[in-house]
PDB file of C-alpha atoms in Angstrom:
ATOM      1  CA  MET O   1     -21.623  47.278 -31.817  1.00 92.00           C
ATOM      2  CA  ILE O   2     -18.500  46.194 -34.083  1.00 96.00           C
ATOM      3  CA  LYS O   3     -14.960  46.732 -32.029  1.00 97.00           C
ATOM      4  CA  LYS O   4     -11.968  46.456 -34.301  1.00 98.00           C
ATOM      5  CA  ILE O   5      -9.340  44.416 -32.643  1.00 98.00           C
ATOM      6  CA  ILE O   6      -5.462  44.092 -33.312  1.00 98.00           C
ATOM      7  CA  ILE O   7      -3.676  41.311 -32.292  1.00 98.00           C
ATOM      8  CA  ILE O   8       0.255  41.359 -32.699  1.00 98.00           C
ATOM      9  CA  GLY O   9       1.280  37.584 -32.691  1.00 97.00           C
ATOM     10  CA  GLY O  10      -0.390  34.614 -33.992  1.00 96.00           C
ATOM     11  CA  SER O  11       0.858  31.777 -31.970  1.00 96.00           C
ATOM     12  CA  VAL O  12      -1.439  30.163 -29.170  1.00 96.00           C
ATOM     13  CA  ALA O  13      -1.924  33.467 -27.214  1.00 97.00           C
ATOM     14  CA  GLY O  14      -2.832  35.499 -29.943  1.00 98.00           C
ATOM     15  CA  LEU O  15      -5.305  32.896 -31.493  1.00 98.00           C
ATOM     16  CA  ASN O  16      -6.736  32.119 -28.024  1.00 97.00           C
ATOM     17  CA  VAL O  17      -7.803  35.520 -27.524  1.00 98.00           C
ATOM     18  CA  ALA O  18      -9.140  35.902 -31.068  1.00 98.00           C
ATOM     19  CA  LEU O  19     -11.296  32.347 -30.336  1.00 97.00           C
ATOM     20  CA  THR O  20     -12.119  33.935 -26.810  1.00 96.00           C
ATOM     21  CA  LEU O  21     -13.664  37.082 -28.208  1.00 96.00           C
ATOM     22  CA  ALA O  22     -14.805  35.491 -31.326  1.00 95.00           C
ATOM     23  CA  SER O  23     -17.142  32.951 -29.539  1.00 94.00           C
ATOM     24  CA  ALA O  24     -18.762  36.086 -27.254  1.00 93.00           C
ATOM     25  CA  THR O  25     -20.299  37.274 -30.601  1.00 92.00           C
ATOM     26  CA  ASN O  26     -23.623  38.460 -30.255  1.00 90.00           C
ATOM     27  CA  LYS O  27     -26.569  40.253 -31.605  1.00 90.00           C
ATOM     28  CA  GLU O  28     -25.448  43.142 -29.529  1.00 91.00           C
ATOM     29  CA  LEU O  29     -21.623  42.599 -30.184  1.00 93.00           C
ATOM     30  CA  ASN O  30     -19.416  41.679 -32.904  1.00 95.00           C
ATOM     31  CA  PHE O  31     -15.658  41.968 -33.903  1.00 97.00           C
ATOM     32  CA  ASP O  32     -13.191  42.864 -36.649  1.00 97.00           C
ATOM     33  CA  MET O  33     -10.455  41.017 -36.039  1.00 98.00           C
ATOM     34  CA  SER O  34      -6.700  41.482 -37.525  1.00 98.00           C
ATOM     35  CA  VAL O  35      -4.103  38.860 -36.500  1.00 98.00           C
ATOM     36  CA  ILE O  36      -0.341  40.341 -37.247  1.00 98.00           C
ATOM     37  CA  ASP O  37       2.284  37.609 -37.258  1.00 97.00           C
ATOM     38  CA  GLU O  38       5.342  37.026 -39.097  1.00 94.00           C
ATOM     39  CA  GLY O  39       5.206  32.903 -38.308  1.00 90.00           C
ATOM     40  CA  LYS O  40       7.921  32.382 -36.328  1.00 88.00           C
ATOM     41  CA  GLY O  41       6.145  31.530 -33.065  1.00 87.00           C
ATOM     42  CA  ASP O  42       7.885  29.226 -30.960  1.00 85.00           C
ATOM     43  CA  ILE O  43       5.027  26.547 -31.060  1.00 87.00           C
ATOM     44  CA  LEU O  44       5.817  25.735 -34.523  1.00 85.00           C
ATOM     45  CA  LYS O  45       9.034  23.719 -32.943  1.00 86.00           C
ATOM     46  CA  ALA O  46       7.041  22.066 -30.687  1.00 87.00           C
ATOM     47  CA  GLU O  47       5.446  18.872 -29.857  1.00 89.00           C
ATOM     48  CA  VAL O  48       3.127  18.958 -27.145  1.00 92.00           C
ATOM     49  CA  TYR O  49       2.208  16.305 -24.388  1.00 91.00           C
ATOM     50  CA  ASN O  50       1.093  18.549 -21.483  1.00 91.00           C
ATOM     51  CA  VAL O  51      -2.448  20.090 -22.495  1.00 90.00           C
ATOM     52  CA  PRO O  52      -5.384  18.822 -21.689  1.00 87.00           C
ATOM     53  CA  PHE O  53      -7.770  17.619 -24.819  1.00 87.00           C
ATOM     54  CA  PHE O  54      -4.792  17.826 -27.088  1.00 89.00           C
ATOM     55  CA  PRO O  55      -3.842  14.890 -28.975  1.00 90.00           C
ATOM     56  CA  LYS O  56      -0.337  13.144 -27.400  1.00 93.00           C
ATOM     57  CA  ALA O  57       2.846  14.750 -29.276  1.00 93.00           C
ATOM     58  CA  VAL O  58       0.462  17.185 -31.543  1.00 93.00           C
ATOM     59  CA  LYS O  59       2.352  19.486 -33.574  1.00 94.00           C
ATOM     60  CA  GLY O  60       2.844  23.326 -32.873  1.00 90.00           C
ATOM     61  CA  GLU O  61       1.413  23.638 -36.587  1.00 93.00           C
ATOM     62  CA  GLU O  62      -1.882  21.455 -36.414  1.00 94.00           C
ATOM     63  CA  ILE O  63      -2.622  23.329 -32.652  1.00 94.00           C
ATOM     64  CA  ILE O  64      -2.240  26.701 -34.682  1.00 95.00           C
ATOM     65  CA  ASN O  65      -4.399  25.623 -37.570  1.00 95.00           C
ATOM     66  CA  GLN O  66      -7.056  23.774 -35.209  1.00 95.00           C
ATOM     67  CA  ILE O  67      -7.442  26.954 -33.707  1.00 96.00           C
ATOM     68  CA  LYS O  68      -8.099  29.119 -36.923  1.00 97.00           C
ATOM     69  CA  LYS O  69     -10.289  26.546 -37.775  1.00 96.00           C
ATOM     70  CA  GLN O  70     -12.146  27.012 -34.445  1.00 95.00           C
ATOM     71  CA  ILE O  71     -12.356  30.909 -34.786  1.00 97.00           C
ATOM     72  CA  GLN O  72     -13.706  30.720 -38.202  1.00 96.00           C
ATOM     73  CA  GLU O  73     -16.796  28.977 -37.072  1.00 93.00           C
ATOM     74  CA  PHE O  74     -17.307  32.414 -35.185  1.00 93.00           C
ATOM     75  CA  VAL O  75     -15.637  35.364 -36.860  1.00 94.00           C
ATOM     76  CA  SER O  76     -13.581  35.845 -40.008  1.00 94.00           C
ATOM     77  CA  VAL O  77     -10.462  37.052 -39.305  1.00 97.00           C
ATOM     78  CA  LYS O  78      -7.595  38.539 -41.382  1.00 97.00           C
ATOM     79  CA  TYR O  79      -4.335  37.162 -41.193  1.00 97.00           C
ATOM     80  CA  ILE O  80      -1.368  39.497 -41.994  1.00 98.00           C
ATOM     81  CA  ASN O  81       1.916  38.160 -42.552  1.00 97.00           C
ATOM     82  CA  ALA O  82       3.901  41.006 -41.666  1.00 98.00           C
ATOM     83  CA  LYS O  83       6.232  42.877 -38.457  1.00 97.00           C
ATOM     84  CA  ALA O  84       4.404  45.751 -36.763  1.00 98.00           C
ATOM     85  CA  THR O  85       6.933  48.492 -36.170  1.00 98.00           C
ATOM     86  CA  GLU O  86       4.755  50.969 -34.067  1.00 98.00           C
ATOM     87  CA  ILE O  87       1.619  51.690 -31.944  1.00 98.00           C
ATOM     88  CA  SER O  88      -0.074  54.927 -31.827  1.00 98.00           C
ATOM     89  CA  GLY O  89      -3.235  56.189 -30.389  1.00 98.00           C
ATOM     90  CA  SER O  90      -5.349  55.928 -27.978  1.00 98.00           C
ATOM     91  CA  LYS O  91      -8.358  53.382 -26.765  1.00 98.00           C
ATOM     92  CA  GLY O  92     -10.952  53.470 -29.926  1.00 98.00           C
ATOM     93  CA  ASN O  93      -8.702  55.027 -32.047  1.00 98.00           C
ATOM     94  CA  PHE O  94      -5.199  52.849 -32.185  1.00 98.00           C
ATOM     95  CA  LYS O  95      -2.919  52.380 -35.507  1.00 98.00           C
ATOM     96  CA  VAL O  96      -0.826  50.018 -35.897  1.00 98.00           C
ATOM     97  CA  LYS O  97       2.437  50.228 -38.766  1.00 98.00           C
ATOM     98  CA  THR O  98       3.584  47.307 -39.962  1.00 98.00           C
ATOM     99  CA  THR O  99       5.765  46.024 -43.111  1.00 98.00           C
ATOM    100  CA  GLN O 100       2.825  45.463 -45.104  1.00 97.00           C
ATOM    101  CA  GLY O 101       0.797  48.688 -43.878  1.00 97.00           C
ATOM    102  CA  ASP O 102      -1.178  50.398 -41.398  1.00 98.00           C
ATOM    103  CA  PHE O 103      -4.595  49.066 -39.619  1.00 98.00           C
ATOM    104  CA  ASP O 104      -6.890  50.546 -37.172  1.00 98.00           C
ATOM    105  CA  GLY O 105      -8.458  49.705 -34.086  1.00 98.00           C
ATOM    106  CA  ASP O 106     -10.301  49.912 -30.883  1.00 98.00           C
ATOM    107  CA  TYR O 107      -7.914  47.473 -28.899  1.00 98.00           C
ATOM    108  CA  VAL O 108      -4.454  45.708 -29.422  1.00 98.00           C
ATOM    109  CA  ILE O 109      -3.268  42.589 -27.802  1.00 98.00           C
ATOM    110  CA  LEU O 110       0.489  42.097 -27.644  1.00 98.00           C
ATOM    111  CA  ALA O 111       0.956  38.331 -27.933  1.00 98.00           C
ATOM    112  CA  THR O 112       4.544  38.840 -29.210  1.00 97.00           C
ATOM    113  CA  GLY O 113       6.522  36.321 -27.109  1.00 94.00           C
ATOM    114  CA  SER O 114       9.693  36.391 -24.882  1.00 94.00           C
ATOM    115  CA  ASN O 115      12.267  36.695 -27.499  1.00 93.00           C
ATOM    116  CA  SER O 116      12.304  40.382 -28.117  1.00 92.00           C
ATOM    117  CA  PHE O 117      10.268  43.689 -28.313  1.00 96.00           C
ATOM    118  CA  ASP O 118      10.773  46.455 -30.778  1.00 95.00           C
ATOM    119  CA  ILE O 119       7.675  48.189 -31.735  1.00 98.00           C
ATOM    120  CA  GLN O 120       7.753  51.685 -31.255  1.00 98.00           C
ATOM    121  CA  GLY O 121       5.486  54.196 -29.360  1.00 98.00           C
ATOM    122  CA  LEU O 122       4.852  52.180 -26.177  1.00 97.00           C
ATOM    123  CA  GLY O 123       8.225  53.482 -24.191  1.00 95.00           C
ATOM    124  CA  GLU O 124      10.524  50.646 -22.643  1.00 95.00           C
ATOM    125  CA  ILE O 125       7.933  48.238 -21.369  1.00 97.00           C
ATOM    126  CA  ALA O 126      10.161  45.248 -21.713  1.00 96.00           C
ATOM    127  CA  GLN O 127      11.719  43.822 -18.713  1.00 96.00           C
ATOM    128  CA  PRO O 128      13.693  40.434 -18.183  1.00 95.00           C
ATOM    129  CA  HIS O 129      11.265  37.747 -17.717  1.00 95.00           C
ATOM    130  CA  GLN O 130      11.431  35.954 -14.167  1.00 91.00           C
ATOM    131  CA  LEU O 131      10.021  32.706 -14.953  1.00 93.00           C
ATOM    132  CA  MET O 132      11.702  31.607 -17.894  1.00 89.00           C
ATOM    133  CA  PRO O 133      15.164  29.694 -17.010  1.00 81.00           C
ATOM    134  CA  LYS O 134      16.778  30.949 -20.755  1.00 85.00           C
ATOM    135  CA  PRO O 135      18.932  34.225 -20.564  1.00 89.00           C
ATOM    136  CA  GLY O 136      17.921  37.312 -22.523  1.00 92.00           C
ATOM    137  CA  LYS O 137      14.198  36.526 -22.306  1.00 95.00           C
ATOM    138  CA  ILE O 138      11.545  39.337 -21.747  1.00 95.00           C
ATOM    139  CA  MET O 139       8.083  40.227 -20.527  1.00 97.00           C
ATOM    140  CA  LEU O 140       6.026  43.212 -20.972  1.00 98.00           C
ATOM    141  CA  LYS O 141       5.527  45.616 -18.288  1.00 97.00           C
ATOM    142  CA  HIS O 142       1.577  45.935 -17.243  1.00 97.00           C
ATOM    143  CA  SER O 143      -0.925  46.295 -14.254  1.00 96.00           C
ATOM    144  CA  GLY O 144      -3.758  43.718 -13.437  1.00 93.00           C
ATOM    145  CA  ARG O 145      -5.761  42.133 -16.007  1.00 96.00           C
ATOM    146  CA  ASN O 146      -2.494  42.182 -18.715  1.00 97.00           C
ATOM    147  CA  LEU O 147      -3.094  45.911 -19.357  1.00 98.00           C
ATOM    148  CA  VAL O 148      -0.424  47.595 -20.949  1.00 98.00           C
ATOM    149  CA  LYS O 149      -1.833  50.935 -21.692  1.00 97.00           C
ATOM    150  CA  ASP O 150      -5.678  51.764 -21.655  1.00 98.00           C
ATOM    151  CA  GLY O 151      -7.006  50.011 -24.616  1.00 98.00           C
ATOM    152  CA  ILE O 152      -3.699  47.629 -24.771  1.00 98.00           C
ATOM    153  CA  TYR O 153      -3.448  44.461 -23.263  1.00 98.00           C
ATOM    154  CA  VAL O 154      -0.602  41.995 -23.244  1.00 98.00           C
ATOM    155  CA  ALA O 155      -1.301  37.997 -23.598  1.00 98.00           C
ATOM    156  CA  GLY O 156       0.797  34.790 -23.254  1.00 97.00           C
ATOM    157  CA  ILE O 157       4.387  34.205 -22.196  1.00 96.00           C
ATOM    158  CA  ALA O 158       4.936  37.885 -22.849  1.00 97.00           C
ATOM    159  CA  SER O 159       2.739  38.578 -19.913  1.00 97.00           C
ATOM    160  CA  GLY O 160       5.384  36.966 -17.569  1.00 96.00           C
ATOM    161  CA  VAL O 161       3.422  33.526 -17.062  1.00 96.00           C
ATOM    162  CA  THR O 162       5.798  30.222 -17.315  1.00 92.00           C
ATOM    163  CA  SER O 163       6.713  29.465 -20.390  1.00 87.00           C
ATOM    164  CA  MET O 164       4.094  26.511 -21.247  1.00 92.00           C
ATOM    165  CA  VAL O 165       1.514  26.442 -23.989  1.00 93.00           C
ATOM    166  CA  SER O 166      -1.819  25.745 -21.096  1.00 94.00           C
ATOM    167  CA  CYS O 167       0.020  28.744 -19.465  1.00 95.00           C
ATOM    168  CA  ALA O 168      -0.178  30.927 -22.392  1.00 95.00           C
ATOM    169  CA  LEU O 169      -3.671  30.009 -23.286  1.00 96.00           C
ATOM    170  CA  GLY O 170      -4.845  31.140 -19.751  1.00 96.00           C
ATOM    171  CA  SER O 171      -3.127  34.145 -19.911  1.00 97.00           C
ATOM    172  CA  ALA O 172      -4.624  34.802 -23.187  1.00 97.00           C
ATOM    173  CA  ALA O 173      -8.393  33.908 -21.803  1.00 96.00           C
ATOM    174  CA  GLU O 174      -7.866  36.364 -19.218  1.00 97.00           C
ATOM    175  CA  THR O 175      -6.497  38.981 -21.443  1.00 98.00           C
ATOM    176  CA  ALA O 176      -9.769  38.207 -23.571  1.00 97.00           C
ATOM    177  CA  CYS O 177     -12.082  38.568 -20.687  1.00 96.00           C
ATOM    178  CA  ALA O 178     -10.665  41.682 -19.462  1.00 97.00           C
ATOM    179  CA  ILE O 179     -11.613  43.451 -22.829  1.00 97.00           C
ATOM    180  CA  LEU O 180     -15.367  41.958 -22.620  1.00 96.00           C
ATOM    181  CA  SER O 181     -15.385  43.429 -19.347  1.00 96.00           C
ATOM    182  CA  ASP O 182     -14.041  46.963 -20.698  1.00 97.00           C
ATOM    183  CA  ILE O 183     -16.392  46.850 -23.638  1.00 96.00           C
ATOM    184  CA  LYS O 184     -19.383  46.011 -21.377  1.00 93.00           C
ATOM    185  CA  GLY O 185     -18.284  48.200 -18.482  1.00 94.00           C
ATOM    186  CA  VAL O 186     -18.595  45.488 -16.161  1.00 93.00           C
ATOM    187  CA  VAL O 187     -16.880  42.172 -15.210  1.00 93.00           C
ATOM    188  CA  SER O 188     -17.956  39.799 -18.091  1.00 86.00           C
ATOM    189  CA  VAL O 189     -17.240  36.061 -18.695  1.00 81.00           C
ATOM    190  CA  HIS O 190     -18.498  34.193 -21.813  1.00 75.00           C
ATOM    191  CA  HIS O 191     -19.296  30.763 -20.481  1.00 76.00           C
ATOM    192  CA  ASP O 192     -20.514  27.878 -22.328  1.00 78.00           C
ATOM    193  CA  TYR O 193     -23.118  25.474 -20.965  1.00 77.00           C
ATOM    194  CA  LYS O 194     -25.150  22.954 -22.401  1.00 82.00           C
ATOM    195  CA  GLY O 195     -27.256  24.354 -25.056  1.00 74.00           C
ATOM    196  CA  SER O 196     -25.822  27.809 -24.942  1.00 72.00           C
ATOM    197  CA  ARG O 197     -24.765  27.507 -29.099  1.00 68.00           C
ATOM    198  CA  ASP O 198     -28.090  26.267 -30.246  1.00 61.00           C
TER     199      ASP O 198
END
């Protein structure tokens, strides 16, 4: 079975969703993933000191390149330099309109950050971010397991977590696990253990 995944936002959260899903690929499940991003993520201005296993003062661009390299070891991902403008349809049959054409998917992940949200088709889901000290920051309304609407999930800072790279990564992993659980119909976590990749 192949599931088409559209990730809007190619910073650490969007890419960690992609990596977590990609790592769950097996003979029964595979992914066709597209990441739609304008290349303006706040991570590109960062130097990160406080995330385990990251080198001290690693630059945001290095983080992005490393995650993309890890993803590529599992699946090929299409990276589209574009702005998403509208989402329509339902789980299994979404259409995402962008400035570079339209894309179809079974699931959509909104990893759009906290600066703004102007994608049409989902109603008024932006609300003030409760855990960011800067004015004007937003998060997206969602219910348990980062669910915005059946088949649409939020990940990273847009989900309302504290504005730190490690928080965004954790939120993204939870979103990916929620999608895996939805696909399989039971709570599903893809664990790694010694010998599991042999």
